[in-house]
Amino acid sequence: MKKHIIFLGPPGAGKGTHASALQSEYRLLHLSTGDMLREAITSASELGNKASAFMDAGQLVPDELVIDMLLERMASLEQGGWILDGFPRTLPQAEALDARLQEQQVSIDQVFCFEVDEEKLVERLSSRQVCKGCGAVYNTQSKPPKTLGVCDDCGKKELYVRPDDEADAVRKRFEVYEAQTAPLIDYYKRAGLLCRIDASRGIEEIRAELKRSFEG
Ligand code: AMP
């Protein structure tokens, strides 16, 4: 499928979970700037060193760093469809993306905005666990691994809670979302691309709605 999709929404709304499921089902590339930044930190690259303090504090990484990183990654891709997860997060990022897509004569097909309230996010994120080995994501309440503390995918016993998923950091990230990212809802609404998703529901219900929209 050659769709170009953006997933907008606060941290913990389920963007990553749904993007990775749709990636395999529709052969779309899942591009997550959060994952790219975490990889940069793991490999101790210059970008990773610059980004880590912002991420640990629940703040956004400066626009110029994230824009360069994403546009570089996009330039290296074969032509094809993608889901952008966690980008853009500010107006300058949205404008930089529009400018690049215009050059490439590519247009965004849909922007899905995942909506869920702050308390639900704190509850969800503090029970989220990530595998240190392969990055697989679990949730001790809604999607536990088969054996406690062990990754189903790679078998490593290194599931951990991301520092930015601790309750205080989540509240901070939600505040940042409201202040800096929520204005994009209006931006994409005006462009006629916005589709709101009630993300307080269960994973299966949301997946079914996304599938209907994709195939409709
Ligand atoms: P995520 O995994 O999408 O929740 O992102 C984790 C953290 O990475 C965020 O809290 C930000 O610090 C940083 N980050 C990810 N994407 C962006 C972006 N588009 N702009 C700025 N910072 C970002």
Coordinates of N, CA and C and ligand atoms in Angstrom, one line a residue:
M1 N 0.9 -1.2 0.0 CA 0.0 0.0 0.0 C 0.9 1.2 0.0
K2 N 0.5 2.2 -0.8 CA 1.4 3.4 -0.9 C 0.8 4.6 -0.2
K3 N 0.3 4.4 1.0 CA -0.3 5.5 1.7 C 0.8 6.3 2.6
H4 N 0.5 7.5 2.8 CA 1.4 8.4 3.6 C 0.6 8.9 4.8
I5 N 0.9 8.4 6.0 CA 0.0 8.5 7.1 C 0.8 9.2 8.3
I6 N 0.1 10.0 9.0 CA 0.7 10.6 10.2 C -0.1 10.1 11.5
F7 N 0.5 9.7 12.5 CA -0.1 9.4 13.8 C 0.2 10.5 14.8
L8 N -0.8 11.2 15.2 CA -0.6 12.3 16.1 C -1.3 11.9 17.4
G9 N -0.8 12.4 18.6 CA -1.4 12.0 19.8 C -0.4 12.1 20.9
P10 N -0.9 12.2 22.2 CA 0.0 12.2 23.3 C 0.8 10.9 23.5
P11 N 1.8 11.0 24.3 CA 2.6 9.8 24.6 C 1.7 8.7 25.2
G12 N 1.8 7.5 24.8 CA 1.0 6.4 25.5 C -0.3 6.2 24.9
A13 N -0.7 7.0 23.8 CA -2.0 6.8 23.2 C -2.1 5.6 22.4
G14 N -1.0 4.9 22.1 CA -1.1 3.7 21.3 C -0.6 3.9 19.9
K15 N 0.1 5.0 19.5 CA 0.5 5.2 18.2 C 1.5 4.2 17.7
G16 N 2.5 3.9 18.6 CA 3.5 2.9 18.2 C 3.0 1.5 18.0
T17 N 2.1 1.1 18.9 CA 1.5 -0.2 18.9 C 0.8 -0.4 17.5
H18 N -0.1 0.6 17.2 CA -0.9 0.4 16.0 C 0.0 0.6 14.7
A19 N 0.9 1.5 14.8 CA 1.8 1.7 13.6 C 2.5 0.4 13.3
S20 N 3.0 -0.3 14.3 CA 3.8 -1.5 14.0 C 2.9 -2.6 13.5
A21 N 1.7 -2.7 14.0 CA 0.7 -3.7 13.5 C 0.4 -3.4 12.0
L22 N 0.1 -2.2 11.7 CA -0.3 -1.8 10.4 C 0.9 -1.9 9.4
Q23 N 2.1 -1.7 9.9 CA 3.3 -1.8 9.1 C 3.3 -3.2 8.4
S24 N 3.2 -4.2 9.2 CA 3.3 -5.6 8.6 C 2.0 -5.9 7.7
E25 N 0.9 -5.5 8.2 CA -0.3 -5.8 7.4 C -0.4 -5.1 6.1
Y26 N 0.0 -3.9 6.0 CA -0.1 -3.1 4.7 C 1.2 -2.8 4.0
R27 N 2.3 -3.4 4.5 CA 3.6 -3.1 3.9 C 3.9 -1.6 3.9
L28 N 3.7 -1.0 5.0 CA 4.0 0.4 5.2 C 5.2 0.5 6.1
L29 N 6.1 1.5 5.9 CA 7.2 1.6 6.8 C 6.8 2.4 8.0
H30 N 7.1 1.9 9.2 CA 6.8 2.6 10.4 C 8.0 3.5 10.8
L31 N 7.9 4.8 10.7 CA 9.0 5.7 11.1 C 8.7 6.4 12.4
S32 N 9.4 6.0 13.4 CA 9.2 6.6 14.7 C 10.4 7.4 15.1
T33 N 10.2 8.7 15.3 CA 11.4 9.5 15.7 C 11.8 9.2 17.1
G34 N 10.9 8.8 18.0 CA 11.3 8.3 19.3 C 12.3 7.1 19.2
D35 N 11.9 6.1 18.4 CA 12.8 5.0 18.3 C 14.1 5.4 17.7
M36 N 14.1 6.3 16.7 CA 15.4 6.7 16.0 C 16.3 7.4 17.1
L37 N 15.7 8.2 17.9 CA 16.5 8.9 18.9 C 17.0 7.9 20.0
R38 N 16.2 6.9 20.3 CA 16.7 5.9 21.3 C 17.8 5.1 20.7
E39 N 17.7 4.8 19.4 CA 18.8 4.1 18.8 C 20.1 5.0 18.8
A40 N 19.9 6.3 18.5 CA 21.1 7.2 18.5 C 21.7 7.2 19.9
I41 N 20.9 7.2 20.9 CA 21.4 7.2 22.3 C 22.2 5.9 22.6
T42 N 21.6 4.8 22.2 CA 22.3 3.5 22.4 C 23.6 3.4 21.7
S43 N 23.7 4.0 20.5 CA 24.9 3.9 19.7 C 25.9 5.1 20.1
A44 N 25.5 5.9 21.1 CA 26.3 7.0 21.6 C 26.8 7.9 20.5
S45 N 25.9 8.1 19.5 CA 26.3 9.0 18.4 C 26.2 10.5 18.9
E46 N 26.7 11.4 18.1 CA 26.6 12.8 18.5 C 25.2 13.3 18.7
L47 N 24.3 12.8 17.8 CA 22.9 13.2 18.0 C 22.3 12.6 19.3
G48 N 22.7 11.3 19.6 CA 22.2 10.7 20.8 C 22.7 11.5 22.0
N49 N 23.9 11.9 22.0 CA 24.4 12.6 23.2 C 23.7 13.9 23.4
K50 N 23.4 14.6 22.2 CA 22.7 15.9 22.4 C 21.2 15.7 22.8
A51 N 20.6 14.5 22.4 CA 19.2 14.4 22.6 C 18.8 13.8 24.0
S52 N 19.7 13.1 24.6 CA 19.3 12.3 25.8 C 18.8 13.1 27.0
A53 N 19.5 14.3 27.2 CA 19.0 15.1 28.4 C 17.6 15.6 28.2
F54 N 17.3 16.0 26.9 CA 15.9 16.5 26.7 C 14.9 15.4 26.9
M55 N 15.3 14.2 26.4 CA 14.3 13.0 26.5 C 14.1 12.6 27.9
D56 N 15.2 12.5 28.7 CA 15.0 12.1 30.1 C 14.2 13.1 30.9
A57 N 14.2 14.4 30.5 CA 13.5 15.4 31.2 C 12.0 15.5 30.6
G58 N 11.7 14.6 29.7 CA 10.3 14.7 29.1 C 10.1 15.8 28.2
Q59 N 11.2 16.5 27.7 CA 11.0 17.6 26.8 C 11.3 17.2 25.4
L60 N 10.9 18.1 24.5 CA 11.1 17.8 23.1 C 12.6 18.1 22.7
V61 N 13.1 17.2 21.9 CA 14.4 17.4 21.3 C 14.3 18.6 20.3
P62 N 15.3 19.5 20.3 CA 15.2 20.7 19.4 C 14.8 20.4 18.0
D63 N 14.0 21.2 17.4 CA 13.5 21.0 16.0 C 14.6 20.7 15.0
E64 N 15.6 21.5 15.0 CA 16.6 21.3 13.9 C 17.2 19.9 13.9
L65 N 17.4 19.3 15.2 CA 18.0 18.0 15.3 C 17.1 16.9 14.7
V66 N 15.8 17.1 15.1 CA 14.8 16.0 14.8 C 14.5 16.1 13.3
I67 N 14.4 17.3 12.8 CA 14.0 17.5 11.4 C 15.1 17.0 10.5
D68 N 16.4 17.3 10.8 CA 17.5 16.8 10.0 C 17.5 15.2 10.0
M69 N 17.3 14.7 11.2 CA 17.3 13.2 11.4 C 16.2 12.6 10.5
L70 N 15.0 13.1 10.6 CA 13.9 12.5 9.9 C 14.0 12.6 8.4
L71 N 14.4 13.8 8.0 CA 14.5 14.1 6.5 C 15.6 13.2 5.9
E72 N 16.7 13.1 6.7 CA 17.8 12.2 6.2 C 17.3 10.8 6.0
R73 N 16.6 10.3 7.0 CA 16.1 8.9 7.0 C 15.1 8.8 5.8
M74 N 14.3 9.8 5.6 CA 13.3 9.7 4.5 C 14.0 9.7 3.1
A75 N 15.1 10.4 3.0 CA 15.8 10.5 1.8 C 16.5 9.1 1.4
S76 N 16.7 8.3 2.5 CA 17.4 7.1 2.2 C 16.4 5.9 1.9
L77 N 15.1 6.3 1.9 CA 14.1 5.2 1.7 C 13.8 5.0 0.2
E78 N 13.4 3.8 -0.1 CA 12.8 3.5 -1.4 C 11.5 4.2 -1.4
Q79 N 11.0 4.5 -2.6 CA 9.6 5.1 -2.7 C 8.7 4.1 -2.1
G80 N 7.7 4.5 -1.4 CA 6.7 3.6 -0.8 C 6.0 4.3 0.3
G81 N 5.0 3.5 0.9 CA 4.2 4.2 1.9 C 4.8 4.2 3.2
W82 N 4.4 5.0 4.1 CA 4.9 5.1 5.5 C 3.9 5.6 6.5
I83 N 4.1 5.3 7.7 CA 3.4 5.9 8.9 C 4.4 6.6 9.7
L84 N 4.2 7.9 9.9 CA 5.0 8.7 10.7 C 4.4 8.7 12.1
D85 N 5.2 8.2 13.1 CA 4.7 8.1 14.5 C 5.6 9.0 15.4
G86 N 5.0 10.0 15.9 CA 5.7 10.9 16.8 C 6.4 12.1 16.0
F87 N 6.1 12.2 14.8 CA 6.6 13.4 14.0 C 5.5 13.7 13.0
P88 N 5.2 15.0 12.8 CA 5.8 16.1 13.5 C 5.2 16.3 14.9
R89 N 5.9 17.1 15.7 CA 5.4 17.4 17.0 C 5.4 18.9 17.3
T90 N 5.8 19.7 16.3 CA 5.7 21.1 16.4 C 5.3 21.7 15.1
L91 N 4.9 22.9 15.1 CA 4.6 23.6 13.8 C 5.7 23.7 12.8
P92 N 6.9 24.1 13.3 CA 8.1 24.1 12.4 C 8.4 22.7 11.8
Q93 N 8.2 21.6 12.6 CA 8.4 20.3 12.0 C 7.4 20.0 10.9
A94 N 6.1 20.4 11.2 CA 5.1 20.1 10.2 C 5.4 20.9 8.9
E95 N 5.9 22.1 9.0 CA 6.1 22.9 7.8 C 7.3 22.3 7.1
A96 N 8.4 21.9 7.8 CA 9.5 21.3 7.1 C 9.1 20.0 6.4
L97 N 8.2 19.3 7.0 CA 7.8 18.0 6.3 C 7.0 18.4 5.1
D98 N 6.1 19.4 5.2 CA 5.3 19.8 4.0 C 6.2 20.2 2.9
A99 N 7.2 21.0 3.2 CA 8.1 21.5 2.2 C 8.8 20.3 1.5
R100 N 9.3 19.4 2.3 CA 10.0 18.2 1.7 C 9.1 17.4 0.8
L101 N 7.9 17.2 1.3 CA 6.9 16.3 0.5 C 6.5 17.0 -0.8
Q102 N 6.4 18.3 -0.7 CA 6.1 19.1 -1.9 C 7.1 18.9 -3.0
E103 N 8.4 19.0 -2.5 CA 9.5 18.8 -3.5 C 9.4 17.4 -4.1
Q104 N 9.0 16.4 -3.3 CA 8.9 15.0 -3.8 C 7.6 14.7 -4.5
Q105 N 6.7 15.7 -4.6 CA 5.4 15.5 -5.1 C 4.6 14.3 -4.4
V106 N 4.8 14.3 -3.1 CA 4.1 13.3 -2.3 C 3.1 14.1 -1.4
S107 N 1.9 13.5 -1.3 CA 1.0 14.2 -0.3 C 0.6 13.2 0.8
I108 N 0.3 13.9 1.9 CA -0.2 13.1 3.1 C -1.6 12.7 2.8
D109 N -1.9 11.4 3.1 CA -3.3 10.9 2.8 C -4.2 11.1 4.0
Q110 N -3.7 10.8 5.2 CA -4.5 11.0 6.4 C -3.7 11.3 7.6
V111 N -4.3 12.0 8.6 CA -3.6 12.2 9.9 C -4.6 11.7 10.9
F112 N -4.2 10.7 11.6 CA -5.0 10.1 12.7 C -4.6 10.7 14.0
C113 N -5.5 11.3 14.7 CA -5.2 11.9 16.0 C -5.8 11.0 17.1
F114 N -4.9 10.4 17.9 CA -5.3 9.5 19.0 C -5.6 10.3 20.2
E115 N -6.8 10.2 20.7 CA -7.2 11.1 21.8 C -7.5 10.2 23.1
V116 N -6.8 10.6 24.2 CA -7.0 9.9 25.4 C -6.6 10.9 26.6
D117 N -7.3 10.7 27.7 CA -7.0 11.7 28.8 C -5.8 11.4 29.6
E118 N -5.3 12.4 30.4 CA -4.0 12.4 31.1 C -3.9 11.2 32.1
E119 N -5.0 11.0 32.9 CA -4.9 10.0 33.9 C -4.8 8.6 33.3
K120 N -5.5 8.4 32.2 CA -5.4 7.1 31.6 C -4.0 6.8 31.0
L121 N -3.4 7.9 30.5 CA -2.0 7.8 30.0 C -1.0 7.4 31.1
V122 N -1.1 8.1 32.2 CA -0.2 7.8 33.3 C -0.3 6.3 33.7
E123 N -1.6 5.9 33.8 CA -1.8 4.5 34.2 C -1.2 3.5 33.1
R124 N -1.4 3.8 31.9 CA -0.9 3.0 30.8 C 0.6 2.9 30.7
L125 N 1.2 4.1 30.8 CA 2.6 4.2 30.5 C 3.4 3.6 31.7
S126 N 2.9 3.8 32.9 CA 3.7 3.3 34.0 C 3.7 1.7 34.0
S127 N 2.8 1.1 33.3 CA 2.8 -0.3 33.2 C 3.4 -0.8 31.9
R128 N 4.0 0.1 31.1 CA 4.6 -0.3 29.8 C 6.0 -0.8 30.1
Q129 N 6.4 -1.9 29.4 CA 7.8 -2.4 29.5 C 8.3 -2.6 28.2
V130 N 9.6 -2.3 28.0 CA 10.3 -2.4 26.7 C 11.4 -3.4 26.9
C131 N 11.7 -4.2 25.8 CA 12.8 -5.2 25.9 C 14.1 -4.4 25.5
K132 N 15.1 -4.6 26.3 CA 16.4 -3.9 26.1 C 17.0 -4.5 24.8
G133 N 16.7 -5.8 24.6 CA 17.4 -6.5 23.5 C 16.8 -6.1 22.1
C134 N 15.5 -6.2 21.9 CA 15.0 -6.0 20.6 C 14.0 -4.9 20.5
G135 N 13.6 -4.2 21.6 CA 12.7 -3.1 21.5 C 11.2 -3.4 21.5
A136 N 10.9 -4.8 21.7 CA 9.5 -5.1 21.7 C 8.8 -4.5 22.9
V137 N 7.5 -4.1 22.7 CA 6.9 -3.4 23.8 C 5.7 -4.2 24.4
Y138 N 5.7 -4.2 25.7 CA 4.7 -5.0 26.4 C 3.9 -4.0 27.4
N139 N 2.8 -4.5 28.0 CA 2.2 -3.7 29.0 C 1.7 -4.7 30.0
T140 N 2.2 -4.5 31.3 CA 1.9 -5.6 32.3 C 0.4 -5.7 32.5
Q141 N -0.4 -4.7 32.1 CA -1.9 -4.9 32.3 C -2.6 -5.4 31.0
S142 N -2.3 -4.7 29.9 CA -3.0 -5.1 28.7 C -2.3 -6.0 27.7
K143 N -1.0 -6.1 27.8 CA -0.3 -7.0 26.8 C 0.9 -7.6 27.5
P144 N 0.7 -8.4 28.5 CA 1.9 -8.9 29.3 C 2.6 -9.9 28.5
P145 N 4.0 -10.1 28.7 CA 4.7 -11.2 28.0 C 4.2 -12.5 28.6
K146 N 4.5 -13.6 27.8 CA 4.0 -14.9 28.3 C 4.6 -15.3 29.6
T147 N 5.9 -15.0 29.8 CA 6.5 -15.3 31.0 C 7.0 -13.9 31.6
L148 N 6.6 -13.7 32.9 CA 6.9 -12.4 33.5 C 8.4 -12.0 33.3
G149 N 8.6 -10.8 32.8 CA 10.0 -10.3 32.7 C 10.8 -10.8 31.6
V150 N 10.2 -11.7 30.7 CA 11.0 -12.3 29.6 C 10.4 -11.9 28.3
C151 N 11.2 -11.5 27.3 CA 10.7 -11.0 26.0 C 10.2 -12.2 25.2
D152 N 8.9 -12.2 24.7 CA 8.4 -13.3 23.9 C 9.2 -13.4 22.6
D153 N 9.7 -12.2 22.0 CA 10.3 -12.2 20.7 C 11.7 -12.7 20.7
C154 N 12.5 -12.2 21.7 CA 14.0 -12.6 21.6 C 14.4 -13.4 22.8
G155 N 13.6 -13.5 23.8 CA 13.9 -14.4 25.0 C 14.8 -13.7 26.0
K156 N 15.1 -12.4 25.8 CA 16.0 -11.8 26.8 C 15.2 -11.5 28.1
K157 N 15.9 -11.5 29.2 CA 15.2 -11.2 30.5 C 15.5 -9.8 30.9
E158 N 15.3 -8.8 29.9 CA 15.6 -7.5 30.2 C 14.5 -6.5 29.8
L159 N 13.3 -6.7 30.4 CA 12.2 -5.8 30.2 C 12.3 -4.7 31.2
Y160 N 12.2 -3.5 30.7 CA 12.4 -2.3 31.7 C 11.3 -1.2 31.4
V161 N 11.1 -0.4 32.4 CA 10.2 0.8 32.2 C 11.1 2.0 31.8
R162 N 10.8 2.6 30.6 CA 11.6 3.7 30.2 C 11.5 4.8 31.2
P163 N 12.7 5.5 31.5 CA 12.6 6.6 32.5 C 11.6 7.7 32.2
D164 N 11.3 7.9 30.9 CA 10.3 8.9 30.5 C 8.9 8.4 30.7
D165 N 8.7 7.1 31.1 CA 7.4 6.6 31.3 C 7.0 6.6 32.8
E166 N 7.9 7.1 33.7 CA 7.6 7.2 35.1 C 6.5 8.3 35.2
A167 N 5.7 8.2 36.2 CA 4.5 9.1 36.3 C 4.8 10.6 36.1
D168 N 5.9 11.1 36.8 CA 6.1 12.5 36.7 C 6.5 12.9 35.3
A169 N 7.4 12.1 34.7 CA 7.8 12.4 33.3 C 6.6 12.3 32.4
V170 N 5.7 11.4 32.6 CA 4.5 11.3 31.7 C 3.7 12.6 31.8
R171 N 3.5 13.1 33.1 CA 2.7 14.3 33.2 C 3.4 15.5 32.5
K172 N 4.7 15.5 32.6 CA 5.5 16.6 31.9 C 5.3 16.4 30.4
R173 N 5.4 15.2 29.9 CA 5.3 15.0 28.4 C 3.9 15.4 27.9
F174 N 2.9 15.1 28.8 CA 1.5 15.5 28.4 C 1.4 17.0 28.3
E175 N 2.0 17.7 29.3 CA 2.0 19.2 29.2 C 2.6 19.7 28.0
V176 N 3.8 19.1 27.7 CA 4.5 19.5 26.4 C 3.6 19.2 25.2
Y177 N 2.9 18.1 25.2 CA 2.1 17.7 24.1 C 1.0 18.8 23.9
E178 N 0.3 19.1 25.0 CA -0.7 20.1 24.9 C -0.2 21.5 24.4
A179 N 0.9 21.9 24.9 CA 1.5 23.2 24.5 C 2.0 23.2 23.1
Q180 N 2.8 22.2 22.7 CA 3.5 22.3 21.5 C 3.0 21.5 20.3
T181 N 2.3 20.3 20.7 CA 1.9 19.4 19.6 C 0.4 19.6 19.3
A182 N -0.4 19.8 20.3 CA -1.8 19.9 20.1 C -2.2 21.0 19.0
P183 N -1.5 22.1 18.8 CA -1.8 23.0 17.7 C -1.8 22.4 16.3
L184 N -1.1 21.2 16.2 CA -1.1 20.6 14.9 C -2.4 20.0 14.6
I185 N -3.3 19.7 15.6 CA -4.6 19.1 15.3 C -5.3 20.1 14.4
D186 N -5.3 21.4 14.7 CA -6.0 22.4 13.9 C -5.3 22.6 12.6
Y187 N -4.0 22.5 12.6 CA -3.2 22.6 11.3 C -3.7 21.6 10.3
Y188 N -3.8 20.3 10.7 CA -4.2 19.2 9.8 C -5.7 19.2 9.6
K189 N -6.5 19.8 10.6 CA -7.9 19.9 10.4 C -8.2 20.8 9.2
R190 N -7.5 21.9 9.3 CA -7.7 22.9 8.2 C -7.3 22.4 6.8
A191 N -6.3 21.4 6.8 CA -5.9 20.8 5.6 C -6.9 19.7 5.1
G192 N -7.9 19.5 6.0 CA -8.9 18.4 5.6 C -8.4 17.0 5.7
L193 N -7.3 16.8 6.6 CA -6.7 15.5 6.7 C -7.0 14.8 8.0
L194 N -7.6 15.5 8.9 CA -7.7 14.9 10.3 C -8.8 13.9 10.5
C195 N -8.4 12.8 11.2 CA -9.4 11.8 11.6 C -9.2 11.5 13.0
R196 N -10.2 11.8 13.9 CA -10.0 11.6 15.3 C -10.3 10.2 15.7
I197 N -9.4 9.6 16.6 CA -9.6 8.3 17.1 C -9.8 8.3 18.6
D198 N -10.8 7.7 19.1 CA -11.0 7.6 20.6 C -10.1 6.5 21.1
A199 N -8.9 6.9 21.6 CA -7.9 6.0 21.9 C -8.0 5.5 23.4
S200 N -9.1 5.8 24.1 CA -9.3 5.2 25.4 C -9.8 3.8 25.3
R201 N -10.2 3.4 24.1 CA -10.8 2.0 23.9 C -9.7 1.0 23.9
G202 N -10.1 -0.3 23.8 CA -9.2 -1.4 23.7 C -8.5 -1.5 22.4
I203 N -7.3 -2.2 22.4 CA -6.5 -2.3 21.2 C -7.3 -2.8 20.0
E204 N -8.1 -3.9 20.2 CA -8.8 -4.5 19.0 C -9.8 -3.6 18.4
E205 N -10.5 -2.8 19.2 CA -11.5 -1.9 18.7 C -10.9 -0.8 17.8
I206 N -9.8 -0.3 18.4 CA -9.1 0.8 17.6 C -8.5 0.2 16.3
R207 N -7.9 -1.0 16.4 CA -7.3 -1.6 15.2 C -8.4 -1.7 14.1
A208 N -9.6 -2.2 14.5 CA -10.7 -2.4 13.5 C -11.1 -1.1 12.9
E209 N -11.1 0.0 13.7 CA -11.5 1.3 13.1 C -10.4 1.8 12.1
L210 N -9.2 1.6 12.5 CA -8.1 2.0 11.6 C -8.1 1.2 10.3
K211 N -8.4 -0.1 10.4 CA -8.4 -0.9 9.2 C -9.6 -0.4 8.3
R212 N -10.7 -0.1 8.9 CA -11.8 0.4 8.1 C -11.4 1.7 7.4
S213 N -10.8 2.6 8.1 CA -10.4 3.8 7.4 C -9.3 3.6 6.3
F214 N -8.4 2.7 6.6 CA -7.3 2.4 5.6 C -7.9 1.8 4.3
E215 N -8.9 1.0 4.5 CA -9.4 0.3 3.4 C -10.6 1.0 2.7
G216 N -11.1 2.0 3.4 CA -12.3 2.7 2.9 C -12.0 3.7 1.8
Ligands
AMP1 P1 8.2 8.8 21.8 O1 8.8 7.5 21.8 O2 7.6 9.2 20.5 O3 7.2 9.1 22.9 O4 9.4 9.9 22.0 C1 10.2 9.9 23.1 C2 10.9 11.2 23.3 O5 11.7 11.5 22.1 C3 10.0 12.4 23.4 O6 9.5 12.7 24.7 C4 10.9 13.5 22.9 O7 11.8 13.9 23.9 C5 11.7 12.8 21.8 N1 11.1 13.0 20.5 C6 10.5 12.0 19.7 N2 10.0 12.5 18.6 C7 10.3 13.9 18.6 C8 10.0 15.0 17.8 N3 9.3 14.8 16.6 N4 10.4 16.2 18.1 C9 11.0 16.4 19.3 N5 11.3 15.4 20.2 C10 10.9 14.2 19.8

